[in-house]
Short mmCIF file of C-alpha atoms and ligand atoms in Angstrom, two decimals:
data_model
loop_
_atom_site.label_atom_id
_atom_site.label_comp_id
_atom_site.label_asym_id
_atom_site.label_seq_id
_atom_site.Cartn_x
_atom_site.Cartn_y
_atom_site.Cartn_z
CA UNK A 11 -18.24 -51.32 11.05
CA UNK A 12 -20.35 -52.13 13.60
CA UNK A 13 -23.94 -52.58 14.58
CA UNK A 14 -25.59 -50.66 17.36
CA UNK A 15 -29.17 -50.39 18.54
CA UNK A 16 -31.09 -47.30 18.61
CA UNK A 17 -30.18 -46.67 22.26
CA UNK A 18 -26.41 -46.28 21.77
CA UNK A 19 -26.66 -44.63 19.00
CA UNK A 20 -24.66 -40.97 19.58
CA UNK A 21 -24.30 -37.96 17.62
CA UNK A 22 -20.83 -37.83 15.97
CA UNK A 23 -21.40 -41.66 15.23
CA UNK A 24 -20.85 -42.00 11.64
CA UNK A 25 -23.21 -44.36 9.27
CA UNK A 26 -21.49 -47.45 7.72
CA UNK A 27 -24.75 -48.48 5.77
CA UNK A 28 -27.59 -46.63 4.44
CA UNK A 29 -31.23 -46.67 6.55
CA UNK A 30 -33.90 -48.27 4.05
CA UNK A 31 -37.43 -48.43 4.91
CA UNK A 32 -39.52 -51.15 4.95
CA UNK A 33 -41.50 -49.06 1.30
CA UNK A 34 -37.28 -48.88 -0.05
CA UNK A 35 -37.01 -45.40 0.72
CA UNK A 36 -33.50 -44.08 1.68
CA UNK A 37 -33.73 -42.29 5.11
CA UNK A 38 -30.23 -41.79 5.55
CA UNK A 39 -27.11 -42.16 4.03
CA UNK A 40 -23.82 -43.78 4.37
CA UNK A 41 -21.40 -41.39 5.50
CA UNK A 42 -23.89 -39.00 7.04
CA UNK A 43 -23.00 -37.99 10.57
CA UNK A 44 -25.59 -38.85 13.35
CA UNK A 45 -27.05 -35.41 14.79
CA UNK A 46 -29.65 -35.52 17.53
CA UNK A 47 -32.54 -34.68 15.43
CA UNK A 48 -31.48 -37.94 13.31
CA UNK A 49 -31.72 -40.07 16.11
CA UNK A 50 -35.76 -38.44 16.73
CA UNK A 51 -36.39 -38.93 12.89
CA UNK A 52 -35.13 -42.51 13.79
CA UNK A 53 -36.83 -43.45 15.95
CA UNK A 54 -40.09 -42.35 14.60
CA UNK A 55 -39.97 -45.22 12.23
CA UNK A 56 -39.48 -47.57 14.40
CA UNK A 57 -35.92 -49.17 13.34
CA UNK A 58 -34.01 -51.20 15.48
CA UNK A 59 -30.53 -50.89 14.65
CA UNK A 60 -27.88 -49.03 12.04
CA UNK A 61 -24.21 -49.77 11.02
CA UNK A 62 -22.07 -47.20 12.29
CA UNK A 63 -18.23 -46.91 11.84
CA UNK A 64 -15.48 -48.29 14.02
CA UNK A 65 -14.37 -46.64 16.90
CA UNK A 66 -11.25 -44.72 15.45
CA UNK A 67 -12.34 -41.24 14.67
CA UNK A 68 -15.89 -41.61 15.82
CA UNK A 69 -16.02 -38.32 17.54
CA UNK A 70 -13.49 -36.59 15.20
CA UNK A 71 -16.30 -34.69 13.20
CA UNK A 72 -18.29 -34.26 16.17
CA UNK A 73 -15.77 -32.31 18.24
CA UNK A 74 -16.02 -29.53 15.46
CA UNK A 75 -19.11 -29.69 15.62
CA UNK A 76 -19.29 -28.77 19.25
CA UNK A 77 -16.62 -26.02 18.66
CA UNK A 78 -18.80 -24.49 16.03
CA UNK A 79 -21.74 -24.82 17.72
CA UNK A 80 -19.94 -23.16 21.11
CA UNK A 81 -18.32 -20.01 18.61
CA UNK A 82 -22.02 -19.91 17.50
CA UNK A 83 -23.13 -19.11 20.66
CA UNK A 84 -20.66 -16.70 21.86
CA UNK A 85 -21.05 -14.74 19.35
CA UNK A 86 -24.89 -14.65 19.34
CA UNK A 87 -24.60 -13.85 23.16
CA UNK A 88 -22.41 -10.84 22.10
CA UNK A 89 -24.52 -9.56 19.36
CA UNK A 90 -27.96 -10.45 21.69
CA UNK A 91 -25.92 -7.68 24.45
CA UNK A 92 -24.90 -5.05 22.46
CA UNK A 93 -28.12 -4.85 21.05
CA UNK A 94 -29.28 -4.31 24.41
CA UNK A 95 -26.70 -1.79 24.56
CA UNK A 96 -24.01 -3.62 26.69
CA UNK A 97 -20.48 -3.61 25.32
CA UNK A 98 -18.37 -6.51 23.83
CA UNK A 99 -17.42 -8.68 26.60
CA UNK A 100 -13.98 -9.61 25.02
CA UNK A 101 -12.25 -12.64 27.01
CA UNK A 102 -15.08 -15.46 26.28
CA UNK A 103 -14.80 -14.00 22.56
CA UNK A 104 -11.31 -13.97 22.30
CA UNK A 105 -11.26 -17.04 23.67
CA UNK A 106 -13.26 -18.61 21.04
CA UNK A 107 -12.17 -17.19 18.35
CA UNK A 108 -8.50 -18.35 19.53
CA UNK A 109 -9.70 -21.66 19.85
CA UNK A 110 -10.97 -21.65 16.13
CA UNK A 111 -7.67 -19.98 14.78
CA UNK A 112 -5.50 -22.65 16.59
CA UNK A 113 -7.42 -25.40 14.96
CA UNK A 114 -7.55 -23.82 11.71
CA UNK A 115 -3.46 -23.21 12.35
CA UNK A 116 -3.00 -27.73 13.09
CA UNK A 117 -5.53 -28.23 9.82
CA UNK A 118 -7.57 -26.23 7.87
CA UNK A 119 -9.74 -28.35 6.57
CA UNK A 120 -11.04 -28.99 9.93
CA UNK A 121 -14.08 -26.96 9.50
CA UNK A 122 -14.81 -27.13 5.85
CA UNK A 123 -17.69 -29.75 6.37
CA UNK A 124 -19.22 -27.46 8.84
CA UNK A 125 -19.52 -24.03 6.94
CA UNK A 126 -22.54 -23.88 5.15
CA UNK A 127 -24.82 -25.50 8.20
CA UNK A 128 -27.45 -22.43 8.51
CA UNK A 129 -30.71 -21.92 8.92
CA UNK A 130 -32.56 -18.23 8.38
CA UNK A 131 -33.43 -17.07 12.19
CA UNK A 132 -29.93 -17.72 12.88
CA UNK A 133 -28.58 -16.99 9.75
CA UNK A 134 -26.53 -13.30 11.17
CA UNK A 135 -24.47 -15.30 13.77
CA UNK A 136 -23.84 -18.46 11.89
CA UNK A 137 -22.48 -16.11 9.15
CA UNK A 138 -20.17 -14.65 11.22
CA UNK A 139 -19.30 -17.47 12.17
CA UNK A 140 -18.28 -18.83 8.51
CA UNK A 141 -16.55 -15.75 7.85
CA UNK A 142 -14.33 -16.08 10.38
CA UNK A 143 -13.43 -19.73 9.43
CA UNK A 144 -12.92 -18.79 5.84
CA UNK A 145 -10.90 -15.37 6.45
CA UNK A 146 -8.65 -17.05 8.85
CA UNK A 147 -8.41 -19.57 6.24
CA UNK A 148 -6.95 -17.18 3.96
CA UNK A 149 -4.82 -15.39 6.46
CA UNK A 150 -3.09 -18.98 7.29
CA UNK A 151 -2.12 -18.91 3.80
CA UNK A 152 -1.08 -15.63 3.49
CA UNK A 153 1.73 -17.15 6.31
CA UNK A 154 0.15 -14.36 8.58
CA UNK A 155 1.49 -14.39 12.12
CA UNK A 156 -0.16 -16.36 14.49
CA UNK A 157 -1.20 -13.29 16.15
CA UNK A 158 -2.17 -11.26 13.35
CA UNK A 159 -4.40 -14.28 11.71
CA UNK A 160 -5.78 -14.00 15.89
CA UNK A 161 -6.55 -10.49 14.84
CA UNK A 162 -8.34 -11.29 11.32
CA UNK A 163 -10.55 -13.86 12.97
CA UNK A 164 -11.55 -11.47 15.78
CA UNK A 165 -12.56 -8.43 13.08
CA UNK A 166 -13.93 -11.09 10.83
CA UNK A 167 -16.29 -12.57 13.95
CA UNK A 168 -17.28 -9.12 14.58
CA UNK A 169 -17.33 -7.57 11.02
CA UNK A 170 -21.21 -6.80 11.36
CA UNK A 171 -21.71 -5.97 15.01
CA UNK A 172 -22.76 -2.95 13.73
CA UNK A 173 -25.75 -4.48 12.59
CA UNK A 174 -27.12 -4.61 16.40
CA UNK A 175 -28.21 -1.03 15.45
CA UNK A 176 -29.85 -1.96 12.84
CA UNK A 177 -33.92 -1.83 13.70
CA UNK A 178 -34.73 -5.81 13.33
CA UNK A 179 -37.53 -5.25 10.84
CA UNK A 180 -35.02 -3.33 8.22
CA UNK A 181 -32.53 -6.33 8.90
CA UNK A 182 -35.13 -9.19 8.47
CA UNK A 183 -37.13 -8.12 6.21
CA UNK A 184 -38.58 -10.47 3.27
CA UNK A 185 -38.74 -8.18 0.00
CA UNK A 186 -36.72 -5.75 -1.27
CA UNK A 187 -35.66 -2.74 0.70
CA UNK A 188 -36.46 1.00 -0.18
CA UNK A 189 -33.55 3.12 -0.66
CA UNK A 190 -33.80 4.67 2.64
CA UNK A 191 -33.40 1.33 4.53
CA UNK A 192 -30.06 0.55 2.05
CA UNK A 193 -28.74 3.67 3.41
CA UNK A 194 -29.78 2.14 6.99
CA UNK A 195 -28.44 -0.74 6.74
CA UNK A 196 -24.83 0.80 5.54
CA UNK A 197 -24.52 2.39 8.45
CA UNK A 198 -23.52 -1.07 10.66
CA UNK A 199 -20.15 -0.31 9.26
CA UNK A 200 -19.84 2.79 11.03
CA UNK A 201 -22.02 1.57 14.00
CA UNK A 202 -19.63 -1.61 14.46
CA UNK A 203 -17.13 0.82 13.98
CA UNK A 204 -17.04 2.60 16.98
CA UNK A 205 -18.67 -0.84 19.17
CA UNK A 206 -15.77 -2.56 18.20
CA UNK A 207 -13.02 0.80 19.08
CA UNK A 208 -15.19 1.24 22.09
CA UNK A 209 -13.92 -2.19 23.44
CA UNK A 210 -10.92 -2.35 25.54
CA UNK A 211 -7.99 -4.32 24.23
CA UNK A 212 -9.35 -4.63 20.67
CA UNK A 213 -6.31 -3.47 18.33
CA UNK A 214 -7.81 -1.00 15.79
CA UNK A 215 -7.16 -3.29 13.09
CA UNK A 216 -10.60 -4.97 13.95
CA UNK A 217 -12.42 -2.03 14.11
CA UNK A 218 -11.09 -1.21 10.77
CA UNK A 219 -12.38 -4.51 9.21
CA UNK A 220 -15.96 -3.79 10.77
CA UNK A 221 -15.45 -0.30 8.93
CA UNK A 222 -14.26 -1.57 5.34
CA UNK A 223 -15.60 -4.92 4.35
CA UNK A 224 -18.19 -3.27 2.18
CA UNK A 225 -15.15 -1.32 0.45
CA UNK A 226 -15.04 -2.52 -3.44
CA UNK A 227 -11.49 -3.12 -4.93
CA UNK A 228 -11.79 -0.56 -7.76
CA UNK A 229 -13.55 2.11 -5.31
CA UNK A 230 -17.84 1.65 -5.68
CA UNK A 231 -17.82 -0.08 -1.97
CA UNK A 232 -18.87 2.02 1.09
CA UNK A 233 -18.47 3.80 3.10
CA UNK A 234 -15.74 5.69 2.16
CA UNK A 235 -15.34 4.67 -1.64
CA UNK A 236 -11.45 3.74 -0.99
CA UNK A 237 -9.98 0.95 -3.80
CA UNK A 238 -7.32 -1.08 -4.24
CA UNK A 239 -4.89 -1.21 -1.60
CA UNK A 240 -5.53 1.48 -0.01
CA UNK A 241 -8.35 -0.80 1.46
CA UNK A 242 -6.30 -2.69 4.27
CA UNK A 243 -5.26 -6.30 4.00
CA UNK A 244 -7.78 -7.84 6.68
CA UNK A 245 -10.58 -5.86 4.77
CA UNK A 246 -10.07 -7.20 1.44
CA UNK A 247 -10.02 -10.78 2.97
CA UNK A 248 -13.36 -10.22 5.21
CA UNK A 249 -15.12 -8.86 2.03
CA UNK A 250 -14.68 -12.38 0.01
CA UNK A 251 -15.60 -14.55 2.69
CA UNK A 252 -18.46 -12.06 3.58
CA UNK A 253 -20.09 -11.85 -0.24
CA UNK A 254 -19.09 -16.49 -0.95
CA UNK A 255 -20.84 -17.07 2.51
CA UNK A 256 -23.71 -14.86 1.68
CA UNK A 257 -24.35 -16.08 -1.35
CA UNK A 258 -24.32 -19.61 0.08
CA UNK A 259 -26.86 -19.13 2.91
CA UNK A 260 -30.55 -19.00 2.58
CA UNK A 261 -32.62 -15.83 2.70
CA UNK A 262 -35.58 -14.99 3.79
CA UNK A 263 -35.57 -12.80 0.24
CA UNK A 264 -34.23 -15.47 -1.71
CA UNK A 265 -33.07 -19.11 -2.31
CA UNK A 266 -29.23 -19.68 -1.60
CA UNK A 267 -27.17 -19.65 -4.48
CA UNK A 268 -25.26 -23.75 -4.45
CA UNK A 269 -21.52 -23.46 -3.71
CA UNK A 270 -20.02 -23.66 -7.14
CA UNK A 271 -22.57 -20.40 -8.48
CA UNK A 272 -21.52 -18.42 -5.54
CA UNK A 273 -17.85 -19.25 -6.60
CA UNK A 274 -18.67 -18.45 -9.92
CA UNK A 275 -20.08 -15.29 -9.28
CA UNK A 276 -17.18 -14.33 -6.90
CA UNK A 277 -14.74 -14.54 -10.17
CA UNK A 278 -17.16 -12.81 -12.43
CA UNK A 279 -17.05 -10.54 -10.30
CA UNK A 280 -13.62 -10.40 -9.40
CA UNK A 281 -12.37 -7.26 -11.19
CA UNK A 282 -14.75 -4.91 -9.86
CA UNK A 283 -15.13 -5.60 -6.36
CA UNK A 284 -12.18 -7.96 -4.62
CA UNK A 285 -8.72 -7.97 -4.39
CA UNK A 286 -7.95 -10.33 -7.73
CA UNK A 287 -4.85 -11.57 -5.75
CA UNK A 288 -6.62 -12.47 -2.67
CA UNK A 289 -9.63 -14.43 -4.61
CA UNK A 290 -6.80 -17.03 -5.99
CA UNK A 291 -5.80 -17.38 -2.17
CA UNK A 292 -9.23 -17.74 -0.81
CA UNK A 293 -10.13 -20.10 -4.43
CA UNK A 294 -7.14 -22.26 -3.63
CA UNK A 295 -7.90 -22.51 0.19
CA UNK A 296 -11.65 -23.72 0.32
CA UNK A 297 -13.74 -26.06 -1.03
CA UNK A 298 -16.03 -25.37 -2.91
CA UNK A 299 -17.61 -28.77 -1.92
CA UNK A 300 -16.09 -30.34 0.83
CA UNK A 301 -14.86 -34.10 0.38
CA UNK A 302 -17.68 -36.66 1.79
CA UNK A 303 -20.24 -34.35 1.52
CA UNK A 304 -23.81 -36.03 -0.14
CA UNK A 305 -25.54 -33.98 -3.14
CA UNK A 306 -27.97 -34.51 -5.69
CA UNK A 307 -27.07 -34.23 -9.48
CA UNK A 308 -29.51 -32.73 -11.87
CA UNK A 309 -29.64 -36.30 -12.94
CA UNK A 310 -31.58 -37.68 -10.19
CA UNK A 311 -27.97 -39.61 -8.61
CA UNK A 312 -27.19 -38.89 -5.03
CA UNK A 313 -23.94 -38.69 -5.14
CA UNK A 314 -20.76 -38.57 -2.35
CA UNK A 315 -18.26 -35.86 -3.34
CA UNK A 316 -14.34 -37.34 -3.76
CA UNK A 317 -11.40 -35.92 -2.08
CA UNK A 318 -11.19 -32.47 -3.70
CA UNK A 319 -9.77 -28.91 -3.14
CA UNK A 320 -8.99 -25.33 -4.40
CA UNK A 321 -10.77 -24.42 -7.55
CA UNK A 322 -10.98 -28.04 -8.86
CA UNK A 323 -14.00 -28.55 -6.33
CA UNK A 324 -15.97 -26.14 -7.90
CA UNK A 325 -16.78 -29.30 -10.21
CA UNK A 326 -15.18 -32.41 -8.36
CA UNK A 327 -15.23 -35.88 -8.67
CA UNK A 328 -18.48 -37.05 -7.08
CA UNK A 329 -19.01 -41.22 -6.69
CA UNK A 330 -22.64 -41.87 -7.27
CA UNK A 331 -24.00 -44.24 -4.22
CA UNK A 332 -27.74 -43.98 -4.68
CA UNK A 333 -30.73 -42.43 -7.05
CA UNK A 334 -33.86 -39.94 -5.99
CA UNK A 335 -36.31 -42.32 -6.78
CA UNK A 336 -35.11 -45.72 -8.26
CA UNK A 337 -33.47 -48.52 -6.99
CA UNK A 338 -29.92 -48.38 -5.03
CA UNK A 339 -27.04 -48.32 -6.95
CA UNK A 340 -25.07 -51.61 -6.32
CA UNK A 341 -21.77 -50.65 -7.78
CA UNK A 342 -21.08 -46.90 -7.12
CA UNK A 343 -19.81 -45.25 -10.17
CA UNK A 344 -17.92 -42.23 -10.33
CA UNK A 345 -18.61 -38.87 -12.39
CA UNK A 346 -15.65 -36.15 -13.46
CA UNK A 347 -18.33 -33.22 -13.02
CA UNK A 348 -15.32 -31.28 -15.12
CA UNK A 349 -15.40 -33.49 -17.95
CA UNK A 350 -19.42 -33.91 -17.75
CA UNK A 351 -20.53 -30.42 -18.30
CA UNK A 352 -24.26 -31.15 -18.49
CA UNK A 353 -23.96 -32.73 -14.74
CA UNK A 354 -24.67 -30.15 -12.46
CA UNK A 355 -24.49 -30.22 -8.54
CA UNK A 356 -28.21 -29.09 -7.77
CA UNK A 357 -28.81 -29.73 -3.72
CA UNK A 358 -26.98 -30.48 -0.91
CA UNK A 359 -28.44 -33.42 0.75
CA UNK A 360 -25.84 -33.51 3.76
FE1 FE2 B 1 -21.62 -6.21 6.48
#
């Protein structure tokens, strides 16, 4: 640990000791990750210095960070143009989404802390982005080949170009749509359909995934009502991550679901629409919530989530560091959210 003043204080930095205000409010957490619009909040009230971690593995979290933010942008810049009615310009895409795959193939847990980060104007690209981190994921485990898993994380980037077609007030719009925009909006599979054939050097397996991620597994999915597996493998994988990463993101109809009710939902669920098979893989391959991650219990504790993966971290191990409102918590204390049903995860705080 070490101390550093406001000036050489850099995003990827990572906190050693919470920010307290002079009134004993927390500002920020232990563990958090400095982010530039930390540093502004900062330095509006006027503190001096922080504790930030030792040099080893300062920027670890932060490189991912830039790598996510970079796949972010490519892929906005590709949906922004074929809106405008240019084609896919493949080697900056390919080359991101290789550069995601290849990280995901060294460690998958790279980008677990990561997924999740959205806000609603940017919600279509950032989602595309998760998808792809979650599908390749999958396909890893699956002991793809490097190239096909290459393939899966191209159609899963791309699985709703089709939406580019899409008029912008059907897409964003804040209530519930009339039947005649549903049948609208079901049309991006066929529209990034034929934008993603229409691209030289795609392999037709990514147009296919553009085509079929809205399939269901026992034949009620569009659009062509297929089931089981007769809906192809990189399909089947793109739905799950599509309908988890959904359900995780905020609306501008509706709040997000937290983490553990969208994976609860996805195995309700699980007969009628995915691949049963493919739901343990993707189950046993994320996390639910990611170790080191900060939430807030229904109990008022702020709490750090413990190492934890697979379907165990749908309720982990959290160690409670602080309170809501209260005094600090001296000696953190740790809470088996499996053997404390009545302790729910209710926020994500970071
Ligand atoms: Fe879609």
């Amino acid at each position: 640990m070490r101390k550093v003043s406001l000036d050489e204080l850099a995003p990827g930095m990572k906190l050693a000791k919470d920010v307290i205000l002079d009134d004993g409010r927390f500002l920020l957490l232990k563990g958090f990750t400095i982010k530039k619009r930390y540093i502004d909040k900062i330095r509006l009230y006027n503190i001096p210095y922080l504790y930030v971690e030792d040099e080893i593995g300062k920027y670890e979290h932060f490189s991912e960070e830039v790598v996510y933010t970079e796949t972010f942008q490519t892929i906005k810049n590709v949906m922004e143009s074929v809106r405008q009615g240019d084609t896919i310009h493949l080697p900056v895409l390919k080359e991101t989404v290789d550069g995601i795959v290849q990280k995901i193939l060294n460690d998958d847990n790279v980008f677990m802390k990561l997924t999740g980060i959205r806000d609603i104007d940017n919600y279509t690209y950032l989602h595309s982005v998760d998808v792809c981190i979650y599908s390749v994921i999958a396909g890893k485990s699956l002991n793809l080949t490097d190239s096909e898993v290459k393939e899966l994380g191209m159609g899963a980037i791309l699985h709703d170009i089709g939406k580019c077609k899409v008029p912008l007030c059907i897409l964003n719009k804040p209530a519930r749509l009339t039947k005649s925009e549903y049948e609208t909006i079901k049309k991006h599979t066929q529209y990034g359909y034929e934008i993603v054939l229409s691209t030289p050097g795609v392999n037709p397996a990514v147009a296919n995934i553009a085509l079929h991620h809205h399939e269901h597994w026992n034949g009620t999915g569009y659009p062509s009502g297929k089931s089981g597996h007769k809906i192809d493998l990189f399909s089947r994988i793109v739905a799950i991550a599509d309908v988890y990463d959904a359900l995780t993101a905020n609306r501008v109809y509706r709040k997000r679901f937290m983490p553990h009710e969208a994976a609860e939902y996805i195995i309700a669920n699980a007969a009628q629409y995915f691949d049963p098979d493919l739901l343990q893989v993707f189950l046993d391959n994320i996390a639910v919530y990611p170790a080191d991650i900060i939430v807030l219990l229904n109990t008022g504790e702020i709490a750090r989530v413990v190492e934890a993966k697979g379907e165990a971290s749908i309720r982990p191990k959290v160690m409670v560091i602080t309170r809501k409102d209260g005094p600090p918590v001296l000696d953190p204390y740790e809470i088996d959210l499996t053997e404390n049903p009545s302790v729910n995860i209710v926020d994500i705080i970071s």
